[in-house]
Coordinates of C-alpha atoms in Angstrom, one line a residue:
M1 CA 6.1 61.4 30.0
A2 CA 9.2 62.9 31.6
K3 CA 10.9 65.8 30.0
K4 CA 14.2 64.6 31.3
T5 CA 13.7 61.2 32.8
S6 CA 10.2 59.6 32.5
D7 CA 6.4 60.0 32.9
V8 CA 6.1 59.6 36.6
E9 CA 2.9 61.2 37.9
K10 CA 3.9 61.4 41.5
A11 CA 7.3 62.2 42.9
V12 CA 9.1 59.7 45.1
T13 CA 9.4 61.0 48.6
I14 CA 10.9 58.0 50.3
R15 CA 14.6 57.5 49.7
R16 CA 15.3 53.9 49.0
L17 CA 18.6 52.0 49.3
Q18 CA 20.7 52.8 46.2
G19 CA 20.8 50.0 43.8
Y20 CA 18.0 47.6 42.8
P21 CA 15.6 49.0 45.5
S22 CA 15.9 52.6 44.3
F23 CA 15.9 51.9 40.5
A24 CA 13.0 49.4 40.8
E25 CA 10.9 51.9 42.7
F26 CA 11.7 54.5 40.1
L27 CA 10.5 52.2 37.3
A28 CA 7.3 51.2 39.3
S29 CA 6.5 54.8 40.2
D30 CA 5.8 55.8 36.6
R31 CA 2.0 55.9 36.3
D32 CA 2.1 55.7 32.5
R33 CA 4.6 52.8 32.7
S34 CA 6.7 54.3 29.9
T35 CA 9.9 53.7 31.8
V36 CA 9.3 50.0 32.3
V37 CA 12.2 49.2 29.9
F38 CA 14.4 46.1 29.9
R39 CA 17.0 44.5 27.6
R40 CA 15.9 42.0 25.0
F41 CA 19.3 40.4 24.8
D42 CA 18.9 39.9 21.1
R43 CA 22.4 38.5 20.6
L44 CA 21.9 35.8 23.4
S45 CA 18.4 35.1 22.1
A46 CA 19.7 34.5 18.6
R47 CA 22.5 32.3 19.9
N48 CA 20.1 30.3 22.0
L49 CA 17.8 29.7 19.0
L50 CA 20.8 28.7 16.9
H51 CA 21.8 26.2 19.6
L52 CA 18.3 24.7 19.8
Q53 CA 18.1 24.7 16.0
S54 CA 21.4 22.8 15.8
E55 CA 20.3 20.3 18.4
L56 CA 17.1 19.6 16.4
C57 CA 19.2 19.2 13.3
E58 CA 21.3 16.5 15.0
L59 CA 18.2 14.8 16.3
E60 CA 16.6 14.9 12.8
A61 CA 19.7 13.3 11.4
Q62 CA 19.5 10.6 13.9
Q63 CA 15.9 10.0 13.2
D64 CA 16.6 9.8 9.4
A65 CA 19.4 7.3 10.0
L66 CA 17.1 5.1 12.1
D67 CA 14.4 5.3 9.4
D68 CA 16.9 4.2 6.8
Q69 CA 17.8 1.2 9.0
D70 CA 14.1 0.3 9.4
R71 CA 13.5 0.6 5.7
N72 CA 15.9 -2.2 5.1
G73 CA 15.2 -4.0 8.4
S74 CA 12.8 -6.5 9.7
T75 CA 9.0 -6.6 9.1
E76 CA 8.5 -6.0 12.8
N77 CA 10.5 -2.7 12.7
K78 CA 8.5 -1.6 9.7
Q79 CA 5.3 -2.3 11.6
F80 CA 6.5 -0.3 14.6
A81 CA 7.1 2.6 12.2
R82 CA 3.3 2.5 11.5
N83 CA 2.0 2.0 15.0
W84 CA 3.1 4.2 17.8
E85 CA 1.4 2.2 20.6
E86 CA 3.0 -1.0 19.5
A87 CA 6.3 0.7 19.3
R88 CA 6.0 1.9 22.9
K89 CA 4.8 -1.5 24.2
H90 CA 7.8 -3.2 22.7
S91 CA 10.3 -0.5 23.6
T92 CA 13.2 -2.8 24.2
G93 CA 16.6 -3.1 22.5
S94 CA 16.9 -1.0 19.3
Q95 CA 13.2 -0.1 19.4
K96 CA 13.7 1.5 22.8
E97 CA 16.3 3.8 21.2
R98 CA 13.8 4.9 18.6
V99 CA 11.1 5.6 21.2
E100 CA 13.5 7.6 23.4
L101 CA 14.6 9.6 20.4
A102 CA 11.1 10.4 19.4
L103 CA 10.3 11.6 22.9
K104 CA 13.5 13.6 23.0
I105 CA 12.6 15.3 19.7
R106 CA 9.2 16.1 21.1
E107 CA 10.6 17.8 24.1
K108 CA 13.3 19.7 22.2
L109 CA 10.7 20.9 19.6
K110 CA 8.5 22.2 22.4
E111 CA 11.4 24.1 23.9
Y112 CA 12.5 25.5 20.4
K113 CA 9.0 26.6 19.4
E114 CA 8.3 28.2 22.8
A115 CA 11.6 30.2 22.4
I116 CA 10.5 31.2 18.9
L117 CA 7.1 32.5 20.2
L118 CA 8.6 34.3 23.1
D119 CA 11.1 36.1 20.8
T120 CA 8.3 36.9 18.4
T121 CA 6.4 38.6 21.2
L122 CA 9.5 40.6 22.3
L123 CA 10.3 41.7 18.8
S124 CA 6.8 42.9 18.3
L125 CA 7.3 45.4 21.2
Q126 CA 8.7 48.8 20.5
P127 CA 12.0 50.2 21.8
P128 CA 11.8 53.2 24.1
S129 CA 11.7 56.6 22.6
D130 CA 14.8 58.8 22.6
R131 CA 13.2 60.9 25.4
V132 CA 12.6 57.9 27.6
W133 CA 16.0 56.3 26.8
D134 CA 17.8 59.5 27.7
A135 CA 15.7 59.9 30.8
L136 CA 16.5 56.4 32.0
R137 CA 20.2 56.8 31.4
H138 CA 20.2 60.1 33.4
K139 CA 18.4 58.4 36.3
F140 CA 20.4 55.2 36.1
H141 CA 23.8 57.1 36.1
N142 CA 22.5 59.6 38.7
I143 CA 23.4 62.6 36.5
S144 CA 22.4 65.9 38.0
P145 CA 23.2 69.6 37.4
G146 CA 25.8 69.4 40.2
D147 CA 27.2 66.1 39.0
L148 CA 27.2 65.7 35.2
K149 CA 29.5 62.7 35.4
G150 CA 27.3 60.7 37.8
W151 CA 27.8 57.1 38.8
P152 CA 25.9 53.9 37.9
T153 CA 23.1 52.7 40.1
L154 CA 24.0 49.0 39.5
G155 CA 27.4 47.5 39.4
G156 CA 29.3 44.7 37.7
A157 CA 28.3 44.0 34.1
S158 CA 24.9 45.7 34.7
I159 CA 26.4 49.1 34.3
A160 CA 25.9 48.9 30.6
I161 CA 22.3 47.6 30.5
L162 CA 20.9 50.8 29.0
E163 CA 23.7 51.7 26.6
D164 CA 22.3 50.0 23.5
Q165 CA 18.9 51.5 22.7
D166 CA 18.2 49.0 19.9
D167 CA 18.5 46.1 22.4
L168 CA 15.9 47.6 24.8
V169 CA 12.2 47.0 24.8
S170 CA 9.4 49.1 26.3
L171 CA 6.8 46.8 27.9
K172 CA 4.1 49.5 27.6
P173 CA 4.4 52.1 24.8
P174 CA 2.5 55.4 25.1
A175 CA -1.3 55.1 24.7
E176 CA -1.4 57.3 21.6
Q177 CA 1.1 56.9 18.8
D178 CA -0.4 59.3 16.2
R179 CA 1.8 62.0 14.8
L180 CA 0.0 64.9 16.5
T181 CA 0.4 63.3 19.9
S182 CA 4.1 62.6 19.2
F183 CA 4.7 66.2 18.0
V184 CA 3.0 67.7 21.1
R185 CA 4.9 65.3 23.4
D186 CA 8.3 66.0 21.8
R187 CA 8.0 69.7 21.2
F188 CA 5.7 71.0 23.9
G189 CA 6.1 68.5 26.7
F190 CA 7.6 71.2 29.0
I191 CA 4.2 72.8 29.2
F192 CA 2.8 69.8 31.1
S193 CA 5.9 69.1 33.2
K194 CA 6.4 69.6 36.9
A195 CA 9.3 69.2 39.2
T196 CA 9.6 66.5 41.8
A197 CA 10.5 66.9 45.4
S198 CA 13.3 64.3 45.4
D199 CA 15.6 65.5 42.6
D200 CA 15.8 67.6 39.5
T201 CA 13.7 65.3 37.4
R202 CA 10.7 66.8 35.7
Y203 CA 7.6 64.8 34.9
F204 CA 4.3 65.3 33.1
P205 CA 1.4 62.7 33.0
E206 CA 0.6 61.2 29.7
H207 CA -3.1 61.6 30.2
R208 CA -2.8 65.4 30.1
I209 CA -1.3 65.2 26.6
T210 CA -4.1 62.8 25.5
V211 CA -6.8 65.2 26.7
F212 CA -5.0 68.2 25.1
V213 CA -4.6 66.4 21.8
T214 CA -8.3 65.3 21.8
I215 CA -9.5 68.8 22.4
L216 CA -7.2 70.2 19.7
S217 CA -8.2 67.5 17.2
T218 CA -11.9 68.2 17.8
V219 CA -11.4 72.0 17.3
V220 CA -9.4 71.4 14.1
A221 CA -12.0 69.0 12.7
A222 CA -14.8 71.5 13.5
M223 CA -13.0 74.4 12.0
L224 CA -12.4 72.5 8.7
L225 CA -16.0 71.6 8.4
V226 CA -17.7 74.7 9.7
G227 CA -15.2 77.0 8.0
A228 CA -15.7 75.3 4.6
I229 CA -19.5 75.5 4.9
V230 CA -19.4 79.2 5.9
N231 CA -17.1 80.0 3.0
L232 CA -19.2 78.1 0.5
Y233 CA -22.3 79.9 1.9
V234 CA -20.8 83.3 1.4
V235 CA -19.2 82.8 -2.0
K236 CA -21.8 82.7 -4.8
S237 CA -19.6 82.0 -7.8
Q238 CA -19.8 78.4 -8.8
K239 CA -16.2 78.4 -10.0
W240 CA -14.9 79.8 -6.7
R241 CA -17.0 77.2 -4.9
L242 CA -15.4 74.4 -6.8
G243 CA -12.0 75.9 -6.0
L244 CA -12.8 76.2 -2.3
I245 CA -14.0 72.5 -2.3
A246 CA -10.7 71.4 -3.8
I247 CA -8.7 73.5 -1.3
Y248 CA -10.6 72.4 1.7
T249 CA -10.6 68.8 0.6
A250 CA -6.8 68.9 0.1
L251 CA -6.4 70.6 3.5
F252 CA -8.5 68.0 5.2
A253 CA -6.6 65.1 3.6
T254 CA -3.3 66.6 4.6
T255 CA -4.4 67.2 8.1
V256 CA -5.7 63.6 8.5
A257 CA -2.5 62.2 7.0
L258 CA -0.1 64.3 9.0
L259 CA -1.8 64.6 12.4
T260 CA -3.2 61.1 12.8
S261 CA -2.1 57.6 12.5
A262 CA -4.7 56.8 9.9
R263 CA -3.7 54.4 7.2
R264 CA -3.9 55.3 3.5
A265 CA -7.3 53.6 3.0
E266 CA -8.7 55.4 6.0
V267 CA -7.4 58.7 4.7
F268 CA -9.1 58.1 1.4
A269 CA -12.4 57.1 3.0
A270 CA -12.4 60.1 5.4
T271 CA -11.5 62.5 2.6
A272 CA -14.2 61.1 0.3
A273 CA -16.8 61.5 3.0
Y274 CA -15.7 65.1 3.8
S275 CA -15.8 66.1 0.1
A276 CA -19.2 64.5 -0.3
V277 CA -20.6 66.7 2.4
L278 CA -19.3 69.8 0.7
V279 CA -20.6 68.7 -2.7
V280 CA -24.0 68.0 -1.3
F281 CA -24.1 71.4 0.4
V282 CA -23.3 73.1 -2.9
S283 CA -25.4 71.0 -5.3
G284 CA -28.4 71.1 -3.0
N285 CA -28.5 74.9 -3.2
L286 CA -28.1 75.0 0.6
G287 CA -25.7 77.9 0.1
N288 CA -28.2 80.1 -1.8

């Protein structure tokens, strides 16, 4: 992920025409795709759903009114209310209105539910992180050490497309979302960064952080297990051993809870398994 703008693995060496060509290439050049960020248009989406909802309410009211008429109408109309094929075959006069209304409701319901599902999908995606958001705004507004004011890449109403972070959606969030990865990415990202040839943007690939965190997690896990076993082997006092088991178990649980994305049930399960290993080591006289 970029320290200042994004997670682009390879610097852009071809200078594109400023505007849609240059900004599109910038988004596409990010190997980790963390900068593929667009607006959700929450306000417009909500308004569109409200419009569709109101249209369906009107159609529903029309349907109910026709049902009331048929309830007090002829036997033929009542029969049509029970047999769809017959209603379609005799779709003339007032019955034609009923069939057309039913088909219109079907089409509008499909449009409404598709919009609901699309919005559900968008709302399940995460907004960009503060780092990516700040990076995109720097790039979009062409801000550099020599030009802190900059100028927008796109014109018209599009100059404000990145101003509301809550209305943005990242199409591909980082591969790892655990706390340790986030901490390393936010605090020590500069270690993995490198400058590009085209501008002052600095990048670092996400996979390097993943490899580093994997190695670090493995070392910490090994130290907690091996360190506990060595201490329990050296200490002969049963009281001290019980104290060490409690300390190492608490340390293990804290480490799992703070450095991983494990849920509470998973933390309990992992801690129980860890403490069981230590108890077996002590009770089995393996430390004597």
